[in-house]
GROMACS .gro file of C-alpha atoms in nm:
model
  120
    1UNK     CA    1  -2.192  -1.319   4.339
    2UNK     CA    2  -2.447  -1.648   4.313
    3UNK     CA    3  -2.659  -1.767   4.066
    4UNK     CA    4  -2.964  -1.993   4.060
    5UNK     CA    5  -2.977  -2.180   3.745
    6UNK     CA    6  -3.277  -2.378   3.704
    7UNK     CA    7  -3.297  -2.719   3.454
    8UNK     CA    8  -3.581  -2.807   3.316
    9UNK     CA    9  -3.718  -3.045   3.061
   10UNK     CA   10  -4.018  -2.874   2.816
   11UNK     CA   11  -4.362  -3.069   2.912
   12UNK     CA   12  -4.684  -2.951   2.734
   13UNK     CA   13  -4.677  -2.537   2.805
   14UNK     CA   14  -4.999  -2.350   2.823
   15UNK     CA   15  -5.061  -1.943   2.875
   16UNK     CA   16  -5.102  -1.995   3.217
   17UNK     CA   17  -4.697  -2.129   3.206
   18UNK     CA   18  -4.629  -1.813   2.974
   19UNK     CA   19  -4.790  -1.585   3.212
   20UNK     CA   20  -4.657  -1.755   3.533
   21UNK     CA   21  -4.263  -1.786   3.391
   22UNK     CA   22  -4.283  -1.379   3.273
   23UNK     CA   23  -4.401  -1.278   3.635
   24UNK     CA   24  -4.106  -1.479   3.815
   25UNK     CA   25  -3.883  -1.283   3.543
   26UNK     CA   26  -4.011  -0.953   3.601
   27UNK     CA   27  -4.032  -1.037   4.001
   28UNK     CA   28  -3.648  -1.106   3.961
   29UNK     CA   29  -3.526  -0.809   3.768
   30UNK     CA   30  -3.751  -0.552   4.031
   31UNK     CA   31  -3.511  -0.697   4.337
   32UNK     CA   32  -3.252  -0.602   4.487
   33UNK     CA   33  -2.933  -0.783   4.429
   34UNK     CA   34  -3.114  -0.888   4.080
   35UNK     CA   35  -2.771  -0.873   3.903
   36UNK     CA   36  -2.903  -1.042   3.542
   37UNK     CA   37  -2.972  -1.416   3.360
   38UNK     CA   38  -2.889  -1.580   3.069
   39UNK     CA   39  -3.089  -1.893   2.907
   40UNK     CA   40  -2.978  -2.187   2.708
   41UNK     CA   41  -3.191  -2.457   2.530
   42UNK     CA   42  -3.038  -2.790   2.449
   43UNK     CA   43  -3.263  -2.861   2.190
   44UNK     CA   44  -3.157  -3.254   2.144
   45UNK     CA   45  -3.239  -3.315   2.502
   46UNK     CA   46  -3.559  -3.088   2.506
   47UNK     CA   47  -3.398  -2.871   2.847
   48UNK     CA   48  -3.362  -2.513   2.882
   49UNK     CA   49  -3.162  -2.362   3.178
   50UNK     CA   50  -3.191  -2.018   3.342
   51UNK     CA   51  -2.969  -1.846   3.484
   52UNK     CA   52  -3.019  -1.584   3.746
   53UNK     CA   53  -2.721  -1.382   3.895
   54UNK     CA   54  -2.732  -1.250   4.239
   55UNK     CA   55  -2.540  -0.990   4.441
   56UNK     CA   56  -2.581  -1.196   4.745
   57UNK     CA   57  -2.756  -1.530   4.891
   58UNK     CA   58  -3.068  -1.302   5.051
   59UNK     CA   59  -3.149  -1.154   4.716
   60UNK     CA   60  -3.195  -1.495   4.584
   61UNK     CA   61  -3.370  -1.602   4.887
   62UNK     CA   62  -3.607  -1.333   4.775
   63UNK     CA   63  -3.725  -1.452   4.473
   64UNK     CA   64  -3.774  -1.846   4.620
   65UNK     CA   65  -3.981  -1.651   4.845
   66UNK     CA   66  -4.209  -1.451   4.530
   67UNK     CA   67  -4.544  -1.549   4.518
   68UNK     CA   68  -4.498  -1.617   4.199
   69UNK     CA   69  -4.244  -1.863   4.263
   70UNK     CA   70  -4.397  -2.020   4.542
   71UNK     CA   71  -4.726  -2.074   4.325
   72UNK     CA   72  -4.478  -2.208   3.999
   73UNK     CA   73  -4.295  -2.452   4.216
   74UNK     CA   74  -4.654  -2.603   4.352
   75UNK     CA   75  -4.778  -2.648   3.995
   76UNK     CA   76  -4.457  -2.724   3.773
   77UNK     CA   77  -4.580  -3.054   3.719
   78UNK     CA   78  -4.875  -2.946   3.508
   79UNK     CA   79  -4.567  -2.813   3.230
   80UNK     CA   80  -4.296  -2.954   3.339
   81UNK     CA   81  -4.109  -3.356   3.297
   82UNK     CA   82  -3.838  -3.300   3.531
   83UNK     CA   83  -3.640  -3.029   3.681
   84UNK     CA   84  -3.327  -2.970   3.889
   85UNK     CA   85  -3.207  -2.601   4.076
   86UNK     CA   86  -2.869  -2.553   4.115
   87UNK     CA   87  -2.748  -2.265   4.385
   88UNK     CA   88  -2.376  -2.124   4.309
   89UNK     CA   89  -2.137  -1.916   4.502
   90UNK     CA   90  -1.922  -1.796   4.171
   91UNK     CA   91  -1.555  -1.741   4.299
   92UNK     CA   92  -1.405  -1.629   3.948
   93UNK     CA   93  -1.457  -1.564   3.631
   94UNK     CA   94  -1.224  -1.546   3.333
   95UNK     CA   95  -1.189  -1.557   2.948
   96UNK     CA   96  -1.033  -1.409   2.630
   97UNK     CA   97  -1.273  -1.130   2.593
   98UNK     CA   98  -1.410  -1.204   2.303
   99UNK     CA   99  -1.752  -1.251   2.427
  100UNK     CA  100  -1.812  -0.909   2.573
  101UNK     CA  101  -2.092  -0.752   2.443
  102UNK     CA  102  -2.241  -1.116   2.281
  103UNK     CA  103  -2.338  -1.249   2.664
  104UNK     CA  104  -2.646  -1.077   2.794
  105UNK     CA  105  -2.435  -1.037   3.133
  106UNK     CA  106  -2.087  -0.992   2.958
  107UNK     CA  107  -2.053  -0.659   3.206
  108UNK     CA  108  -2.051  -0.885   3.534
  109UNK     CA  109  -1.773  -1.052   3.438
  110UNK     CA  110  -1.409  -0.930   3.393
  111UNK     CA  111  -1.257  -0.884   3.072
  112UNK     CA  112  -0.903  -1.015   3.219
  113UNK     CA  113  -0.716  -1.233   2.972
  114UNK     CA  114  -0.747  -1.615   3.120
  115UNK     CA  115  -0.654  -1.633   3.439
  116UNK     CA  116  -0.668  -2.023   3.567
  117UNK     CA  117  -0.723  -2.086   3.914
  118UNK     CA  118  -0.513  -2.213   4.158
  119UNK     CA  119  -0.422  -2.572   4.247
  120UNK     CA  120  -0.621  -2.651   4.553
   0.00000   0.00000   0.00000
């Protein structure tokens, strides 16, 4: 599994960011490999962060490759002060449980009781 998590700090949004950000969502969910996302806003810092989930590195390729994307990425500027992508290859996951069913993609991960990983 990978995920693309993009950072960004809020600049002045406008319908045409509305419009733009909902097709790169609904491009996403329509592809293959499209696995699910979360978001977070850190509301004292004025950045939100999505999180995509892929099945492989060629589904995410996919979406960079949207139209959609393509056109958001030439124009995030006009909404945008800042942003940063980070590409992950997720090796494990692991918690108490607890959040099952709170995490909009609680079912990709496993419900094991904490498992830590190994020394390296």
């Amino acid at each position: 599994m990978y995920t693309s998590t993009f950072i960004f700090a809020a600049g002045q949004f406008d319908e045409a960011f509305h419009r733009l950000d909902e097709a790169i969502a609904t491009a996403a969910r329509a592809l293959p490999g499209y696995l699910g996302e979360e978001s977070w806003e850190d509301t004292r810092n004025r950045l939100v962060s999505n999180v995509y989930y892929w099945e492989s590195l060629a589904a995410l390729q996919a979406l960079m490759q949207h139209p959609a994307h393509l056109q958001a990425k030439a124009e995030q500027a006009r909404w945008l002060a800042g942003y940063q992508v980070v590409i992950a290859e997720v090796l494990r996951t692991y918690g108490d449980g607890q959040l099952q069913g709170r995490l909009p993609t609680a079912g990709l991960f496993s419900p094991a009781p904490d498992q830590r990983m190994p020394p390296t």
